[in-house]
Coordinates of C-alpha atoms in Angstrom, one line a residue:
Chain A
M1 CA 88.7 95.3 95.6
K2 CA 87.1 97.4 92.8
I3 CA 88.5 96.9 89.4
E4 CA 89.0 100.7 88.0
N5 CA 87.5 100.9 84.3
V6 CA 90.5 102.3 82.5
K7 CA 90.5 102.6 78.4
P8 CA 93.7 100.5 77.3
D9 CA 95.4 104.0 75.8
Q10 CA 94.9 105.3 79.2
I11 CA 96.6 103.1 81.2
E12 CA 100.1 104.3 80.9
T13 CA 99.1 107.8 81.2
K14 CA 97.1 107.1 84.6
S15 CA 99.9 105.0 86.1
F16 CA 102.3 107.8 85.7
E17 CA 99.9 110.0 87.3
I18 CA 99.7 107.5 90.2
I19 CA 103.5 107.5 90.3
S20 CA 103.9 111.1 90.3
E21 CA 100.9 111.5 93.3
I22 CA 103.1 108.9 95.4
L23 CA 106.5 110.9 94.5
G24 CA 104.5 113.9 96.2
D25 CA 107.0 116.5 97.1
K26 CA 110.0 114.9 96.1
V27 CA 111.8 116.8 93.1
L28 CA 113.4 114.9 90.5
D29 CA 115.8 116.5 88.2
P30 CA 113.9 117.5 85.1
R31 CA 116.6 116.6 82.8
Y32 CA 116.1 112.7 84.1
E33 CA 112.7 112.8 85.3
A34 CA 111.2 110.8 82.3
V35 CA 113.7 108.1 82.7
I36 CA 113.6 107.8 86.3
K37 CA 109.8 107.4 86.4
R38 CA 109.7 104.8 83.5
C39 CA 112.0 102.8 85.4
I40 CA 109.7 103.0 88.6
H41 CA 106.8 102.3 85.9
T42 CA 108.5 99.0 85.1
S43 CA 109.2 97.9 88.5
A44 CA 107.0 99.8 90.9
D45 CA 110.0 100.5 93.1
F46 CA 110.4 104.1 94.5
E47 CA 114.2 103.2 95.5
Y48 CA 115.2 104.4 91.5
A49 CA 114.0 107.8 92.6
D50 CA 117.2 108.2 94.5
S51 CA 119.8 105.4 93.0
M52 CA 119.9 106.8 89.4
Y53 CA 123.0 108.4 88.5
F54 CA 123.3 110.1 84.9
S55 CA 126.8 111.7 83.7
D56 CA 126.4 115.0 82.4
G57 CA 124.6 115.2 78.6
V58 CA 124.3 111.6 78.5
I59 CA 120.6 112.0 77.6
E60 CA 121.5 114.2 74.6
K61 CA 124.2 111.7 73.6
L62 CA 122.1 109.0 73.6
Q63 CA 119.0 110.5 71.7
D64 CA 121.7 111.8 69.1
A65 CA 123.1 108.1 68.5
I66 CA 120.1 106.8 68.3
K67 CA 118.8 109.3 65.8
N68 CA 122.0 108.5 63.7
G69 CA 121.3 104.8 63.9
A70 CA 123.6 103.6 66.4
Y71 CA 123.8 99.9 67.4
I72 CA 122.3 99.1 70.7
V73 CA 123.9 96.1 72.1
T74 CA 122.4 94.1 75.2
D75 CA 123.6 91.7 77.6
T76 CA 120.8 89.5 77.8
T77 CA 117.8 88.4 75.4
M78 CA 115.4 89.7 77.8
A79 CA 116.8 93.2 77.4
R80 CA 116.9 93.1 73.7
A81 CA 113.1 91.7 73.8
G82 CA 112.1 94.7 75.9
I83 CA 113.2 97.5 73.7
N84 CA 110.9 99.2 71.5
K85 CA 112.6 99.0 68.1
K86 CA 110.0 100.7 65.8
R87 CA 111.9 104.1 66.2
I88 CA 115.3 102.4 66.4
E89 CA 115.0 100.8 63.3
K90 CA 113.3 103.7 61.6
Y91 CA 116.7 105.7 62.3
G92 CA 118.8 102.9 60.7
G93 CA 119.9 101.3 64.1
E94 CA 119.6 97.9 65.4
V95 CA 119.3 96.2 68.8
L96 CA 121.9 93.2 69.3
C97 CA 122.6 90.6 71.6
F98 CA 125.5 88.1 71.1
I99 CA 125.1 86.1 74.3
G100 CA 123.2 83.3 72.6
D101 CA 125.8 83.1 70.2
P102 CA 127.6 79.9 69.6
D103 CA 131.2 81.3 69.1
V104 CA 130.7 83.1 72.4
A105 CA 129.4 80.2 74.4
A106 CA 132.6 78.2 73.1
E107 CA 135.2 81.0 73.8
A108 CA 133.8 81.8 77.4
K109 CA 134.0 77.8 78.0
E110 CA 137.7 77.8 76.8
R111 CA 138.9 80.7 78.5
G112 CA 137.1 80.4 81.9
V113 CA 135.3 83.7 81.3
T114 CA 131.6 84.5 81.5
R115 CA 129.7 84.6 78.0
S116 CA 129.1 88.0 79.0
L117 CA 132.3 89.1 78.8
V118 CA 133.0 87.5 75.6
S119 CA 130.0 88.9 74.3
M120 CA 130.8 92.5 74.9
E121 CA 134.2 91.8 73.4
K122 CA 132.5 90.7 70.1
A123 CA 130.5 94.1 70.4
S124 CA 133.9 96.0 70.5
R125 CA 134.5 94.7 66.9
L126 CA 131.1 96.2 65.2
D127 CA 131.7 99.1 62.9
G128 CA 129.7 102.1 63.7
P129 CA 128.6 103.8 66.9
V130 CA 127.9 101.6 69.9
I131 CA 125.2 102.0 72.9
F132 CA 125.4 99.6 75.5
A133 CA 122.1 98.5 77.9
I134 CA 123.3 96.1 80.5
G135 CA 120.8 94.4 82.8
N136 CA 122.4 91.4 84.1
A137 CA 125.6 90.7 84.0
P138 CA 128.3 92.8 86.1
T139 CA 130.9 91.0 84.2
A140 CA 129.7 92.3 80.9
L141 CA 129.9 96.1 82.5
M142 CA 133.6 95.3 83.8
S143 CA 134.6 94.3 80.3
I144 CA 133.4 97.4 78.8
C145 CA 135.3 99.1 81.4
D146 CA 138.4 97.3 80.9
L147 CA 137.9 97.4 76.9
V148 CA 137.7 101.0 77.4
K149 CA 141.0 101.3 79.1
A150 CA 142.6 98.8 76.7
G151 CA 141.5 101.7 73.8
K152 CA 139.5 98.9 72.0
L153 CA 136.3 100.1 72.8
S154 CA 134.8 103.8 72.9
P155 CA 131.2 103.3 73.5
V156 CA 128.7 106.3 72.6
A157 CA 127.2 105.7 76.3
V158 CA 126.2 102.8 78.6
V159 CA 123.1 102.0 80.6
G160 CA 124.7 100.3 83.3
V161 CA 122.1 98.6 85.5
P162 CA 122.9 94.8 86.1
V163 CA 121.3 93.3 89.3
G164 CA 122.5 91.2 91.9
F165 CA 124.7 89.9 94.7
V166 CA 128.3 89.6 93.2
N167 CA 130.5 92.4 92.0
V168 CA 127.1 94.5 90.8
V169 CA 127.6 97.1 93.1
E170 CA 131.6 97.3 92.3
S171 CA 130.9 97.2 88.7
K172 CA 128.5 100.2 88.5
E173 CA 130.9 102.2 90.6
M174 CA 133.9 101.1 88.3
M175 CA 131.5 102.3 85.3
I176 CA 131.1 105.6 86.7
D177 CA 134.8 106.1 87.7
S178 CA 135.5 105.3 84.1
G179 CA 134.5 108.7 82.4
V180 CA 132.5 106.9 79.9
P181 CA 129.0 108.6 79.5
C182 CA 126.7 106.5 81.4
I183 CA 123.2 106.2 83.2
V184 CA 123.8 103.7 86.4
A185 CA 121.3 102.6 88.9
R186 CA 123.3 102.5 92.1
G187 CA 123.3 99.6 94.7
R188 CA 122.3 96.0 94.1
K189 CA 119.1 96.7 92.1
G190 CA 118.3 97.0 88.2
G191 CA 117.5 94.2 85.9
S192 CA 117.1 93.2 82.1
N193 CA 113.5 95.3 82.5
I194 CA 115.1 98.6 83.8
A195 CA 117.8 98.5 81.0
A196 CA 115.0 98.4 78.4
A197 CA 113.0 101.2 80.3
I198 CA 115.6 103.4 80.0
I199 CA 116.6 103.1 76.3
N200 CA 113.0 103.3 75.9
A201 CA 112.3 106.3 78.0
I202 CA 115.1 108.1 76.0
Q203 CA 113.8 107.4 72.4
Y204 CA 110.3 108.2 73.6
K205 CA 111.8 111.7 74.5
I206 CA 113.3 112.4 71.0
V207 CA 112.3 115.3 69.5
E208 CA 111.9 115.0 65.4
Chain B
M1 CA 135.8 98.9 96.6
K2 CA 137.3 95.7 95.4
I3 CA 136.3 93.1 92.8
E4 CA 135.9 89.8 94.1
N5 CA 137.2 87.2 92.0
V6 CA 134.4 84.5 91.4
K7 CA 134.4 81.8 88.8
P8 CA 131.7 82.1 86.3
D9 CA 130.2 78.7 87.5
Q10 CA 130.3 79.8 91.1
I11 CA 128.6 83.3 90.8
E12 CA 125.1 82.0 91.0
T13 CA 125.7 79.6 94.0
K14 CA 127.5 82.7 95.6
S15 CA 124.7 84.7 94.8
F16 CA 122.4 82.4 96.6
E17 CA 124.3 82.2 99.6
I18 CA 124.5 85.9 100.1
I19 CA 120.6 86.1 99.7
S20 CA 120.4 83.2 102.4
E21 CA 122.6 85.3 104.8
I22 CA 120.8 88.3 104.4
L23 CA 117.6 86.5 105.1
G24 CA 119.0 85.6 108.2
D25 CA 116.4 84.3 110.6
K26 CA 113.8 84.5 108.5
V27 CA 111.9 81.5 107.9
L28 CA 111.0 80.4 104.2
D29 CA 108.5 77.4 103.5
P30 CA 110.7 74.6 102.2
R31 CA 108.3 73.8 99.4
Y32 CA 108.7 77.4 98.1
E33 CA 112.4 78.4 99.1
A34 CA 113.7 78.0 95.6
V35 CA 111.2 80.2 94.1
I36 CA 111.2 82.8 96.4
K37 CA 115.0 83.0 96.4
R38 CA 115.3 83.0 92.7
C39 CA 112.6 86.2 92.6
I40 CA 114.9 87.8 94.8
H41 CA 118.1 86.9 93.1
T42 CA 116.3 88.2 90.0
S43 CA 115.5 91.7 91.6
A44 CA 117.8 91.8 94.6
D45 CA 114.3 93.0 96.0
F46 CA 113.6 91.0 99.5
E47 CA 110.2 92.1 99.6
Y48 CA 109.4 88.6 97.7
A49 CA 110.5 87.0 100.6
D50 CA 106.9 88.2 102.2
S51 CA 104.5 88.8 99.4
M52 CA 104.5 85.5 97.4
Y53 CA 101.4 83.5 97.4
F54 CA 101.3 79.9 96.4
S55 CA 97.9 77.5 96.2
D56 CA 98.0 74.1 97.7
G57 CA 99.9 71.8 95.3
V58 CA 100.8 74.0 92.8
I59 CA 104.4 73.2 92.4
E60 CA 103.9 69.7 91.8
K61 CA 101.2 70.5 89.1
L62 CA 103.3 72.6 87.3
Q63 CA 106.3 70.3 87.5
D64 CA 104.2 67.7 85.9
A65 CA 102.6 69.7 83.6
I66 CA 106.1 70.7 82.0
K67 CA 107.2 67.0 82.4
N68 CA 104.1 66.3 80.2
G69 CA 105.2 68.9 77.3
A70 CA 102.7 71.8 78.4
Y71 CA 102.6 75.1 76.5
I72 CA 104.0 78.1 78.8
V73 CA 102.1 81.0 77.4
T74 CA 103.6 84.4 78.5
D75 CA 101.9 88.2 78.2
T76 CA 105.3 89.5 76.9
T77 CA 108.1 89.0 74.7
M78 CA 110.4 89.8 77.5
A79 CA 109.3 86.9 79.9
R80 CA 109.4 84.5 76.6
A81 CA 112.9 85.4 76.3
G82 CA 113.9 85.0 80.1
I83 CA 112.2 81.3 80.5
N84 CA 114.9 78.8 79.7
K85 CA 113.8 76.8 76.8
K86 CA 116.1 73.8 76.9
R87 CA 114.4 71.5 79.3
I88 CA 111.0 72.7 78.1
E89 CA 111.4 71.7 74.7
K90 CA 112.9 68.6 75.7
Y91 CA 109.8 67.4 77.5
G92 CA 107.9 68.7 74.2
G93 CA 106.6 72.0 75.6
E94 CA 106.9 75.2 73.9
V95 CA 106.7 78.5 75.2
L96 CA 104.5 81.1 73.3
C97 CA 103.6 84.8 73.5
F98 CA 101.1 86.0 71.1
I99 CA 101.3 89.9 72.2
G100 CA 103.0 90.8 69.1
D101 CA 100.6 88.7 66.2
P102 CA 99.2 91.1 64.0
D103 CA 95.6 89.4 64.1
V104 CA 96.1 90.2 68.1
A105 CA 96.6 94.1 67.6
A106 CA 93.8 94.4 65.0
E107 CA 91.1 92.7 67.2
A108 CA 92.6 94.5 70.3
K109 CA 92.1 97.9 68.2
E110 CA 88.6 96.8 66.8
R111 CA 87.0 96.1 70.3
G112 CA 88.8 98.6 72.1
V113 CA 90.4 96.2 74.7
T114 CA 94.1 95.5 75.4
R115 CA 96.1 93.3 73.6
S116 CA 96.9 91.2 76.3
L117 CA 93.3 90.5 77.0
V118 CA 93.0 89.4 73.3
S119 CA 96.4 87.3 73.4
M120 CA 95.2 85.4 76.6
E121 CA 91.9 84.5 74.4
K122 CA 93.8 83.2 71.7
A123 CA 95.8 81.0 74.2
S124 CA 92.6 79.5 75.0
R125 CA 92.1 78.2 71.7
L126 CA 95.4 76.1 72.3
D127 CA 95.1 72.3 72.0
G128 CA 97.0 70.8 75.2
P129 CA 97.5 71.9 78.6
V130 CA 98.4 75.7 79.2
I131 CA 100.9 77.2 82.0
F132 CA 100.5 81.0 82.1
A133 CA 103.2 83.4 83.0
I134 CA 102.0 86.9 83.5
G135 CA 104.4 89.6 84.1
N136 CA 102.9 92.7 83.0
A137 CA 99.5 93.1 82.3
P138 CA 96.7 93.0 84.9
T139 CA 94.3 92.6 82.0
A140 CA 95.8 89.3 80.8
L141 CA 95.3 88.2 84.2
M142 CA 91.6 89.4 84.6
S143 CA 91.0 88.1 81.3
I144 CA 92.2 84.7 82.2
C145 CA 89.7 84.8 85.0
D146 CA 86.7 85.8 82.9
L147 CA 87.6 83.0 80.4
V148 CA 87.9 80.4 83.6
K149 CA 84.7 81.8 84.8
A150 CA 83.0 81.4 81.3
G151 CA 84.3 77.7 81.2
K152 CA 86.3 78.7 78.1
L153 CA 89.4 77.8 79.7
S154 CA 91.3 75.4 82.0
P155 CA 94.6 76.4 82.8
V156 CA 97.3 73.8 84.5
A157 CA 98.1 77.0 86.7
V158 CA 98.9 80.7 86.6
V159 CA 102.1 82.4 87.6
G160 CA 100.3 85.9 88.1
V161 CA 102.8 88.7 88.6
P162 CA 101.9 91.6 86.8
V163 CA 103.6 95.0 87.8
G164 CA 102.3 98.7 88.1
F165 CA 99.7 100.8 89.3
V166 CA 96.4 100.5 87.4
N167 CA 94.5 97.4 88.6
V168 CA 97.7 95.3 89.5
V169 CA 97.0 94.7 93.0
E170 CA 93.1 93.9 92.4
S171 CA 93.8 91.4 89.4
K172 CA 96.3 89.3 91.6
E173 CA 93.8 89.2 94.3
M174 CA 91.0 88.3 91.5
M175 CA 93.4 85.5 90.6
I176 CA 93.9 84.0 94.2
D177 CA 90.0 84.5 94.6
S178 CA 89.3 82.3 91.3
G179 CA 90.6 78.9 92.8
V180 CA 92.9 78.5 89.6
P181 CA 96.2 77.0 90.8
C182 CA 98.3 80.0 90.8
I183 CA 101.6 81.8 92.4
V184 CA 101.1 85.0 92.9
A185 CA 103.2 88.3 94.2
R186 CA 100.7 90.3 96.1
G187 CA 101.1 94.1 95.5
R188 CA 102.3 96.2 93.0
K189 CA 105.5 94.5 92.2
G190 CA 106.5 92.0 90.0
G191 CA 107.5 91.5 86.3
S192 CA 108.4 89.9 83.2
N193 CA 111.7 89.0 84.6
I194 CA 110.0 87.8 87.8
A195 CA 107.4 85.8 86.0
A196 CA 110.4 84.2 83.8
A197 CA 112.2 83.4 87.3
I198 CA 109.5 81.6 88.8
I199 CA 108.9 79.4 86.2
N200 CA 112.5 78.8 85.7
A201 CA 113.1 77.9 89.4
I202 CA 110.4 75.3 89.1
Q203 CA 111.6 73.6 86.1
Y204 CA 115.0 73.5 87.6
K205 CA 113.7 71.6 90.6
I206 CA 112.4 69.1 88.7
V207 CA 113.3 65.5 89.5
E208 CA 114.2 63.3 86.5

């Protein structure tokens, strides 16, 4: 096998060209193409060409909120690490994750619930617009739905792409049915890398 | 769809049971089963049941090195974030990532190479045994192979699971051919989440 000589600043462009070639005749909705292709780019998994759900106008809602300095709250430190913070911080926003906070761990243990759930409750007490990026825990997604239903939370939008085998598919359908603006990867697949990729694809397309 | 009522501390066990059910009659090498299943657990992608390469004795080499406080160097902050540090730090080890270091960025720009490559060169100057966990950059993996060939680096082992479309497949085959102890996910798939999952699976199986 031969190593291709691709300049560092051309690797991403070349990758997206190859993704387009492989997609071939498959038509992606131009409104969502950048997000879908970045999910494929980050996973090399073409199932994302078919599994992504976008509620009406969600891209614009997310871009407007980022431009207005919204908080982005993740369920894992991995997702937080994967989000490009330069532009978000330029707009006055911040990427937060409460999963490792000692008060969250203590309360989760006491109540016999997941730390993910408690960390979402903590996020619901933030002062200001909040975007959620959930790549791991279905309990985080379900907790967001419950908080919205109880009138305790009104997120700008939710990126809901937990991965796994227990309540993952169900939590995503619950999210879609909730009426909250959202982007969801239907099925079992997703991940912290996918959650970060979606937020990044959306912020890279912000027109100044 | 019905949400299953699974207690927080049972979610992982239940997930692994479902993975085993789906794998059905497929036989995994018992030496590698825990690692392969954790890759599937973190991605919901059953291709990892077929794509993983393990060099002889690599699991034991990694476990011994972790017990002896080896450095674990990642190519992304996401992989670093995903590795469970409790046990690693208990043994005196540390999880490092140089990709965001200003000196790495400056040198990469000056030389027209990737920051991943320069960050691997920086890792080669560490004093002590080093494990690499590469989930993103094929240039990191190729750079490790070059440094080994030049006699400038002798890692304990390399977890080589970059993801993508440019030189990814090739860099992994280069790693396998290098003779360095390694775990590789052949093909285009992998990721920072997979790199972290492999290190975690291995450290969770350390017998005290």
